[in-house]
Coordinates of C-alpha atoms and ligand atoms in Angstrom, one line a residue:
Chain A
M1 CA 80.8 53.7 68.1
D2 CA 80.4 55.3 64.8
I3 CA 80.4 58.9 66.6
L4 CA 83.6 58.1 68.4
T5 CA 85.5 57.1 65.1
T6 CA 84.2 60.2 63.6
F7 CA 85.4 62.2 66.5
V8 CA 88.9 60.7 66.3
D9 CA 89.1 61.2 62.7
T10 CA 88.0 64.7 62.7
F11 CA 89.9 65.7 65.7
P12 CA 92.8 67.8 63.8
M13 CA 90.0 69.6 61.9
F14 CA 87.9 70.5 65.0
F15 CA 91.3 71.1 67.0
E16 CA 92.1 73.8 64.5
G17 CA 88.6 75.3 64.8
M18 CA 88.9 75.2 68.5
L19 CA 92.2 77.3 68.3
L20 CA 90.1 79.8 66.2
T21 CA 87.3 79.8 68.4
F22 CA 89.8 80.3 71.5
Q23 CA 91.4 83.3 69.6
L24 CA 88.2 85.0 68.6
T25 CA 87.1 84.9 72.4
I26 CA 90.4 86.0 74.0
V27 CA 91.2 88.7 71.6
S28 CA 87.8 90.2 71.4
I29 CA 87.3 90.0 75.4
F30 CA 90.7 91.6 75.7
I31 CA 89.6 94.5 73.6
A32 CA 86.2 94.6 75.2
I33 CA 87.7 95.0 78.8
F34 CA 89.4 98.4 77.5
I35 CA 86.2 99.4 75.8
G36 CA 84.2 98.4 79.0
L37 CA 86.6 100.3 81.3
F38 CA 86.5 103.3 79.1
F39 CA 82.7 103.5 78.9
A40 CA 82.5 102.7 82.7
M41 CA 84.5 105.8 83.3
L42 CA 82.3 107.7 81.2
K43 CA 79.2 106.7 82.9
I44 CA 80.6 107.3 86.5
S45 CA 82.2 110.8 85.3
K46 CA 79.1 113.0 86.4
V47 CA 79.5 114.7 83.3
K48 CA 76.2 114.8 81.6
V49 CA 77.2 114.5 78.1
L50 CA 79.8 111.8 78.4
E51 CA 77.0 109.7 80.2
W52 CA 74.8 110.0 77.4
V53 CA 77.4 108.8 75.0
A54 CA 77.9 105.7 77.2
D55 CA 74.0 105.3 77.4
L56 CA 73.6 105.3 73.8
Y57 CA 76.4 103.0 73.2
I58 CA 74.8 100.4 75.8
F59 CA 71.5 101.1 74.2
L60 CA 72.7 100.5 70.7
V61 CA 74.4 97.0 72.0
R62 CA 71.4 96.1 74.0
G63 CA 68.8 96.9 71.4
T64 CA 70.0 95.1 68.5
P65 CA 70.7 91.3 68.0
L66 CA 74.3 90.3 68.3
V67 CA 74.2 88.7 64.7
V68 CA 73.1 91.9 63.2
Q69 CA 76.1 93.7 64.9
I70 CA 78.4 91.0 63.5
F71 CA 77.0 91.4 60.0
I72 CA 77.4 95.1 60.1
F73 CA 80.8 95.0 61.5
Y74 CA 81.8 92.3 58.8
F75 CA 80.5 94.2 55.8
G76 CA 81.6 97.5 57.0
L77 CA 85.0 96.5 58.1
T78 CA 85.8 94.0 55.2
S79 CA 85.1 96.8 52.7
L80 CA 87.9 98.5 54.4
N81 CA 90.0 95.6 53.7
I82 CA 90.1 94.4 57.2
S83 CA 90.1 90.5 57.5
G84 CA 87.0 88.5 58.3
F85 CA 88.7 87.4 61.5
W86 CA 89.6 90.9 62.7
S87 CA 86.0 92.3 61.8
V88 CA 84.3 89.6 63.6
V89 CA 86.7 90.2 66.8
L90 CA 85.9 93.8 66.6
G91 CA 82.2 93.2 66.4
L92 CA 82.3 90.9 69.3
A93 CA 84.6 93.4 71.3
F94 CA 81.8 96.0 70.5
H95 CA 79.1 93.9 71.8
N96 CA 80.8 92.6 74.9
G97 CA 82.3 96.0 75.9
A98 CA 78.9 97.2 76.7
Y99 CA 78.1 94.2 79.1
I100 CA 81.6 94.7 80.5
A101 CA 81.2 98.4 81.0
E102 CA 78.0 97.9 83.1
I103 CA 79.9 95.2 85.2
F104 CA 82.7 97.6 85.8
R105 CA 80.3 100.5 86.6
G106 CA 78.5 98.3 89.1
A107 CA 81.8 97.0 90.7
I108 CA 83.1 100.4 91.1
Q109 CA 80.0 101.9 92.7
S110 CA 79.8 99.1 95.0
I111 CA 83.2 100.3 96.7
E112 CA 82.2 102.6 99.6
S113 CA 82.6 106.3 99.0
G114 CA 85.0 106.5 101.9
Q115 CA 87.7 104.7 99.9
M116 CA 87.8 107.7 97.5
E117 CA 87.5 110.4 100.4
A118 CA 90.4 108.5 102.2
G119 CA 92.6 108.7 99.0
R120 CA 91.5 112.4 98.3
S121 CA 92.1 113.4 102.0
L122 CA 95.7 112.1 101.7
G123 CA 96.3 114.5 98.8
M124 CA 96.2 111.8 96.0
S125 CA 94.1 113.2 92.9
A126 CA 90.6 111.6 91.8
G127 CA 92.4 109.7 88.8
L128 CA 95.2 108.6 91.1
T129 CA 92.8 107.4 93.7
M130 CA 90.5 105.7 91.1
R131 CA 93.5 103.8 89.7
R132 CA 95.3 102.8 92.9
I133 CA 92.7 102.4 95.4
I134 CA 89.3 101.8 93.6
L135 CA 89.9 100.0 90.7
P136 CA 91.9 97.2 92.4
Q137 CA 89.1 96.5 94.7
A138 CA 86.4 96.7 91.9
S139 CA 88.2 94.4 89.6
R140 CA 88.1 91.7 92.1
R141 CA 84.4 92.3 92.7
A142 CA 84.0 92.2 88.9
L143 CA 85.7 89.1 88.4
P144 CA 82.8 86.6 88.8
P145 CA 80.6 88.4 86.3
L146 CA 83.4 89.1 84.1
G147 CA 84.2 85.1 84.0
N148 CA 80.5 84.7 83.3
Q149 CA 80.7 87.2 80.3
F150 CA 83.8 85.5 78.9
I151 CA 81.7 82.2 78.8
I152 CA 78.9 84.0 77.1
A153 CA 81.3 85.7 74.6
L154 CA 82.9 82.1 73.9
K155 CA 79.5 80.6 72.9
D156 CA 78.7 83.8 71.1
S157 CA 81.8 83.4 69.0
S158 CA 80.0 80.6 67.0
L159 CA 77.9 83.5 65.2
A160 CA 81.1 84.1 63.5
S161 CA 80.5 81.2 61.1
F162 CA 77.7 83.0 59.6
V163 CA 80.1 85.4 58.0
G164 CA 82.4 82.6 57.0
V165 CA 84.9 82.5 59.8
Y166 CA 86.0 78.8 60.0
E167 CA 85.6 78.3 63.6
L168 CA 84.1 75.4 65.6
F169 CA 80.5 75.7 64.7
N170 CA 81.3 76.4 61.0
I171 CA 83.2 73.2 60.9
A172 CA 80.4 71.4 62.3
T173 CA 77.7 72.6 60.2
T174 CA 79.9 72.1 56.9
Q175 CA 80.7 68.5 57.8
G176 CA 77.4 68.0 58.6
S177 CA 76.0 69.0 55.3
I178 CA 78.9 67.4 53.4
N179 CA 78.2 64.0 55.1
Y180 CA 74.4 64.3 55.3
D181 CA 74.8 63.9 59.1
Y182 CA 74.2 66.9 61.2
M183 CA 73.5 65.4 64.4
T184 CA 76.9 63.5 64.7
Y185 CA 78.9 66.7 64.1
L186 CA 76.8 68.9 66.4
L187 CA 77.1 66.5 69.1
I188 CA 80.9 66.5 68.4
V189 CA 81.2 70.2 68.5
A190 CA 79.1 70.6 71.7
V191 CA 81.8 68.5 73.3
Y192 CA 84.5 70.9 72.3
Y193 CA 82.5 73.9 73.5
L194 CA 82.0 72.2 76.9
V195 CA 85.7 71.6 77.1
L196 CA 86.6 75.3 76.4
V197 CA 83.8 76.4 78.8
L198 CA 85.3 74.1 81.4
L199 CA 88.9 75.4 80.9
F200 CA 87.8 78.9 81.1
T201 CA 85.7 78.2 84.2
V202 CA 88.9 76.6 85.8
I203 CA 91.2 79.6 84.8
V204 CA 88.7 82.0 86.3
N205 CA 88.4 80.1 89.6
L206 CA 92.1 80.0 89.9
V207 CA 92.4 83.6 89.3
E208 CA 89.6 84.5 91.8
K209 CA 91.2 82.3 94.3
K210 CA 94.8 83.9 93.7
M211 CA 93.1 87.4 94.2
S212 CA 91.3 86.5 97.3
N213 CA 94.4 84.8 98.8
S214 CA 96.3 88.3 98.7
E215 CA 93.7 90.2 100.6
R216 CA 91.7 90.1 103.8
Chain B
M1 CA 103.3 134.8 123.2
S2 CA 103.7 135.1 119.4
E3 CA 101.6 132.1 118.1
S4 CA 101.0 132.1 114.3
I5 CA 97.5 131.3 113.2
M6 CA 97.1 128.0 111.4
I7 CA 93.5 128.2 110.2
N8 CA 91.2 131.2 110.0
I9 CA 87.7 131.1 108.8
E10 CA 85.6 133.9 107.9
K11 CA 81.8 133.9 106.9
L12 CA 82.1 130.4 105.9
N13 CA 78.7 129.3 104.3
K14 CA 77.7 125.9 103.0
S15 CA 74.4 124.6 101.8
F16 CA 73.4 121.5 100.3
G17 CA 70.4 122.1 98.0
D18 CA 67.9 124.0 100.2
L19 CA 69.6 122.9 103.4
H20 CA 71.7 125.7 104.8
V21 CA 74.1 123.6 106.9
L22 CA 77.1 126.1 107.8
K23 CA 75.9 129.6 108.7
D24 CA 78.5 132.4 108.7
I25 CA 81.1 130.5 110.6
D26 CA 84.0 132.4 112.0
F27 CA 86.7 130.5 113.5
T28 CA 90.4 130.6 114.2
V29 CA 92.9 128.0 115.3
K30 CA 96.6 128.8 116.3
E31 CA 99.5 126.6 115.7
S32 CA 99.6 123.8 118.1
D33 CA 96.2 124.4 119.3
V34 CA 94.0 121.5 120.1
V35 CA 90.2 122.4 119.4
C36 CA 87.3 120.0 120.3
L37 CA 84.2 120.6 118.5
I38 CA 81.0 119.4 120.1
G39 CA 77.4 119.8 119.1
A40 CA 74.1 117.7 118.4
S41 CA 73.9 115.4 115.5
G42 CA 73.2 117.2 112.2
S43 CA 74.6 120.3 113.7
G44 CA 77.3 120.4 110.9
K45 CA 80.5 119.4 112.5
S46 CA 81.5 117.1 109.9
T47 CA 80.6 119.4 107.0
L48 CA 82.7 122.1 108.7
L49 CA 85.7 119.6 108.9
R50 CA 85.2 118.5 105.3
C51 CA 85.2 122.1 104.4
L52 CA 88.5 122.6 105.8
N53 CA 90.3 120.0 103.7
F54 CA 88.0 120.9 100.8
L55 CA 86.4 117.3 100.4
E56 CA 83.3 119.7 100.5
L57 CA 83.7 123.1 98.8
K58 CA 82.2 126.1 100.5
D59 CA 79.7 128.4 99.0
S60 CA 80.8 131.6 100.4
G61 CA 83.4 132.9 102.8
T62 CA 87.2 132.7 103.2
I63 CA 89.5 129.9 104.6
T64 CA 92.9 131.0 105.2
L65 CA 95.5 128.2 105.8
E66 CA 99.0 129.5 107.2
G67 CA 98.3 133.0 106.2
E68 CA 97.2 132.1 102.7
V69 CA 93.7 132.2 101.5
I70 CA 92.7 129.3 99.7
E71 CA 90.5 129.1 96.7
K72 CA 89.6 126.2 94.6
D73 CA 90.5 128.3 91.4
S74 CA 93.7 129.6 92.2
H75 CA 95.1 126.4 94.3
D76 CA 95.8 122.7 93.8
L77 CA 93.6 121.5 96.2
N78 CA 95.5 118.0 96.2
E79 CA 98.5 120.0 97.4
I80 CA 96.4 121.7 100.1
R81 CA 95.0 118.4 101.1
Q82 CA 98.6 117.0 101.7
R83 CA 98.8 119.6 104.5
V84 CA 95.5 119.0 106.2
G85 CA 95.3 115.5 107.3
M86 CA 91.9 113.6 108.2
V87 CA 90.8 110.9 110.3
F88 CA 87.5 109.4 109.8
Q89 CA 85.0 107.8 112.2
H90 CA 85.0 104.5 110.1
F91 CA 88.7 104.5 109.3
H92 CA 88.6 103.9 105.7
L93 CA 91.9 101.9 105.4
F94 CA 92.4 100.4 102.0
P95 CA 91.4 96.9 102.4
H96 CA 93.6 95.5 99.6
K97 CA 96.8 96.8 101.0
T98 CA 98.7 95.7 104.3
V99 CA 99.1 98.0 107.1
I100 CA 102.5 99.4 105.8
Q101 CA 101.4 99.6 102.4
N102 CA 98.6 101.7 103.5
I103 CA 100.9 104.1 105.3
M104 CA 103.3 104.2 102.2
E105 CA 100.9 104.5 99.6
A106 CA 100.3 108.3 99.5
P107 CA 103.8 109.5 100.2
M108 CA 105.3 107.1 97.4
Q109 CA 102.3 108.0 94.8
V110 CA 102.2 111.7 95.6
K111 CA 105.3 112.9 97.0
K112 CA 107.2 110.4 95.0
I113 CA 109.6 109.4 97.5
S114 CA 111.5 106.1 97.1
K115 CA 110.3 102.9 98.4
K116 CA 112.9 102.8 100.9
E117 CA 112.4 106.1 102.3
A118 CA 108.6 105.7 102.5
E119 CA 109.3 102.2 104.4
E120 CA 111.4 103.8 106.8
Q121 CA 109.0 106.7 107.6
A122 CA 106.0 104.1 107.9
L123 CA 108.0 102.0 110.5
V124 CA 108.6 105.2 112.5
L125 CA 105.0 105.9 112.6
L126 CA 104.0 102.3 113.3
D127 CA 106.3 102.4 116.2
K128 CA 104.7 105.6 117.3
V129 CA 101.2 104.4 117.2
G130 CA 102.3 101.0 118.8
L131 CA 101.7 98.7 115.9
S132 CA 105.1 97.6 114.5
D133 CA 104.1 94.1 114.8
K134 CA 101.1 94.3 112.6
K135 CA 103.0 95.7 109.6
D136 CA 102.5 93.2 107.1
V137 CA 98.8 92.3 108.1
Y138 CA 95.7 93.2 106.1
P139 CA 93.4 95.6 107.8
S140 CA 90.5 93.1 108.2
K141 CA 92.7 91.4 110.7
L142 CA 92.9 94.5 113.0
S143 CA 90.5 95.7 115.8
G144 CA 88.9 98.8 115.4
G145 CA 91.4 100.7 117.9
Q146 CA 94.3 99.3 115.8
K147 CA 92.5 100.4 112.5
Q148 CA 92.1 103.9 113.8
R149 CA 95.8 104.0 114.9
V150 CA 96.8 102.8 111.5
A151 CA 94.6 105.6 110.0
I152 CA 96.4 108.0 112.0
A153 CA 99.6 106.9 111.0
R154 CA 98.5 106.9 107.3
A155 CA 97.6 110.6 107.7
L156 CA 100.8 111.5 109.4
A157 CA 102.8 109.9 106.6
M158 CA 102.0 112.9 104.6
K159 CA 103.5 115.3 107.3
P160 CA 100.4 117.5 107.6
D161 CA 100.5 120.7 109.4
V162 CA 97.0 120.3 110.7
M163 CA 95.0 117.0 111.7
L164 CA 91.3 116.7 111.6
F165 CA 89.4 114.0 113.5
D166 CA 85.7 113.2 112.7
E167 CA 84.5 111.4 115.8
P168 CA 87.6 109.0 115.8
T169 CA 86.2 106.8 118.5
S170 CA 82.6 106.7 118.0
A171 CA 82.7 103.4 116.0
L172 CA 84.8 101.8 118.4
D173 CA 84.0 99.3 121.3
P174 CA 84.2 101.2 124.7
E175 CA 87.4 99.0 125.6
L176 CA 89.2 100.3 122.7
V177 CA 88.5 103.8 122.7
G178 CA 91.4 104.5 125.2
E179 CA 94.3 103.4 123.0
V180 CA 93.2 105.8 120.2
L181 CA 92.8 108.7 122.5
A182 CA 96.1 108.1 124.1
T183 CA 97.7 108.1 120.6
M184 CA 95.9 111.4 119.9
K185 CA 97.1 113.0 123.2
E186 CA 100.6 112.1 122.5
L187 CA 100.3 113.8 119.2
A188 CA 99.1 116.7 120.8
E189 CA 101.9 116.8 123.3
E190 CA 104.2 117.0 120.2
G191 CA 102.5 120.2 119.2
M192 CA 100.5 119.0 116.2
T193 CA 97.6 121.4 115.5
M194 CA 94.3 119.5 115.9
I195 CA 90.6 119.9 115.4
V196 CA 88.8 117.0 116.9
V197 CA 85.0 116.2 116.8
T198 CA 84.3 114.3 119.7
H199 CA 81.9 113.5 122.5
E200 CA 84.7 112.4 124.6
M201 CA 84.4 115.1 127.3
G202 CA 87.4 113.4 129.4
F203 CA 89.8 113.9 126.4
A204 CA 88.5 117.4 125.7
R205 CA 89.2 118.5 129.3
E206 CA 92.4 116.9 129.3
V207 CA 94.0 117.7 126.0
A208 CA 92.0 120.3 124.3
D209 CA 92.9 124.2 124.5
W210 CA 89.5 125.2 123.3
A211 CA 86.0 123.7 123.2
V212 CA 83.7 125.0 120.5
Y213 CA 80.0 124.3 120.7
M214 CA 78.0 124.0 117.4
H215 CA 74.5 124.3 117.0
D216 CA 72.3 124.3 113.9
G217 CA 75.1 125.4 111.7
K218 CA 76.5 128.2 114.0
I219 CA 79.2 128.3 116.3
V220 CA 77.4 129.2 119.7
E221 CA 80.1 129.3 122.3
V222 CA 84.0 128.9 122.4
G223 CA 85.8 128.5 125.6
H224 CA 88.4 126.6 127.6
P225 CA 87.0 123.1 128.2
E226 CA 86.7 123.4 131.9
E227 CA 84.9 126.7 131.8
L228 CA 82.5 125.8 128.7
F229 CA 81.8 122.4 130.3
N230 CA 81.0 123.7 134.0
H231 CA 79.9 127.2 133.3
P232 CA 78.3 127.5 129.9
K233 CA 77.5 131.0 129.2
E234 CA 74.7 130.2 126.7
E235 CA 71.3 128.5 127.4
R236 CA 71.8 126.2 124.4
T237 CA 75.2 125.1 125.4
K238 CA 74.0 124.3 128.7
S239 CA 70.9 122.1 127.7
F240 CA 73.3 120.4 125.2
L241 CA 75.9 119.4 127.8
D242 CA 73.0 118.6 130.3
S243 CA 71.7 116.0 127.6
V244 CA 75.1 114.4 126.9
L245 CA 76.9 114.5 130.2
Ligands
ATP1 N1 76.6 115.4 100.9 C1 75.6 115.9 101.7 N2 74.2 116.0 100.9 C2 73.3 116.5 101.7 N3 73.0 116.9 102.9 C3 74.1 116.6 103.7 C4 75.5 116.1 103.0 N4 76.3 116.1 104.3 C5 75.5 116.4 105.1 N5 74.4 116.9 105.0 C6 73.3 117.3 105.9 O1 73.9 118.6 106.5 C7 73.5 118.4 107.9 C8 75.0 118.4 108.7 O2 75.6 117.3 108.6 P1 76.9 116.9 109.3 O3 77.2 115.6 108.9 O4 78.0 118.1 109.1 O5 76.5 116.9 110.8 P2 77.4 116.6 112.3 O6 77.4 117.6 113.2 O7 78.6 116.1 111.6 O8 76.5 115.5 112.7 P3 76.8 114.0 113.3 O9 77.0 114.1 114.7 O10 75.6 113.0 113.0 O11 77.7 113.4 112.7 C9 72.8 117.4 108.1 O12 71.4 117.6 108.2 C10 73.2 116.5 107.2 O13 72.0 115.5 106.8
MG2 MG1 79.5 114.2 111.7

């Protein structure tokens, strides 16, 4: 009973936090998609130097804890007068970009080589064929793993609390310590995360359905 | 007869690593000729076609298209490929586009013609291959024969001067082969220059002006189809024909 009252009482506060978590996730994923696409192109460029650059980037992201990356971005960028919110967004984008690059690369390489050849044989350039023929098909295949990555990014955004961004998890721990009752607030915040994940899942499923309707 | 030369190849060589696939190929195709290319698997037929529209780049030799020697350094190969249409064994239609969008894609994106014009041309081509009623259907809903006819229409939409066919009926159920060959025959009768890799001897006899037998990366024998099939001069041609007929 107690927890329900607390839930209702803290709703305005947690709702704000939820919006911030939502923004952190959406903005960082949006940027990460462009980073991912860019590095996926480097990976499939067949130019050794460019492939190495992409490999190095992916190695750096995979080889270090996310929390370290966030701290480096936070201290690095806030010293350049960039806000805490944006430094965390860029840190998360940097991190997710590597995974999204691998998702895109896999999806692009799963498109049979005949598609590129067909485009080329019609006089379309490699770039045009990539844009008009390969990428639309690859994005469809990338959607399920991308959706998965969105959800991971959403949960990972909780690490922003360690550098003082007042998102969901930060509210929960702050309230927990003020009221000497961590458990109640942690259970409450878990509910908010579940709702957000559910929302994301529904959106991804809708997009997937819409895309598969317009084909085959 | 003053027929102009469409394609001339001299001393064409192509290797994949250590594998020497095309060996000093000399070959001439005149305008409106229909040439059937036959030969055992691995003899280099596909590689020859792919060199002709520069999907593979030759190692040495010259390729002359309509009187112009084509080199990758001096020519825009994208522009050259517009003049050399290609039809593949496995169609390679664009699965995310409808039949008519498949045909309109390259003219609109490459030649930058208007949507209206592209659509009008596509409808004419669809009518020609007998698939007007399928224009808004996605490729996955088509039979193999229908897919291949769409692929032919898609290649024709760029108004190529030559059409290359790489075993266009080999992936089809036997009962669907006829409709594709009929479309190709019609095209030949309209005067299209065609190079066709095929094992359809009936088609070669009926439609082709020349039959070319390739073996181990070389052109072994060239002749009129009846002659080459009935009275091969070379022993290797004879044994190949015995094995397929
Ligand atoms: N991209 C490539 N890389 C390496 N080897 C290749 C490549 N393409 C073709 N080859 C090899 O070159 C040889 C000739 O191949 P090609 O496809 O031209 O033969 P083909 O006459 O068309 O045979 P088929 O009747 O089986 O289609 C084969 O040994 C083949 O394995
Ligand atoms: Mg072949």
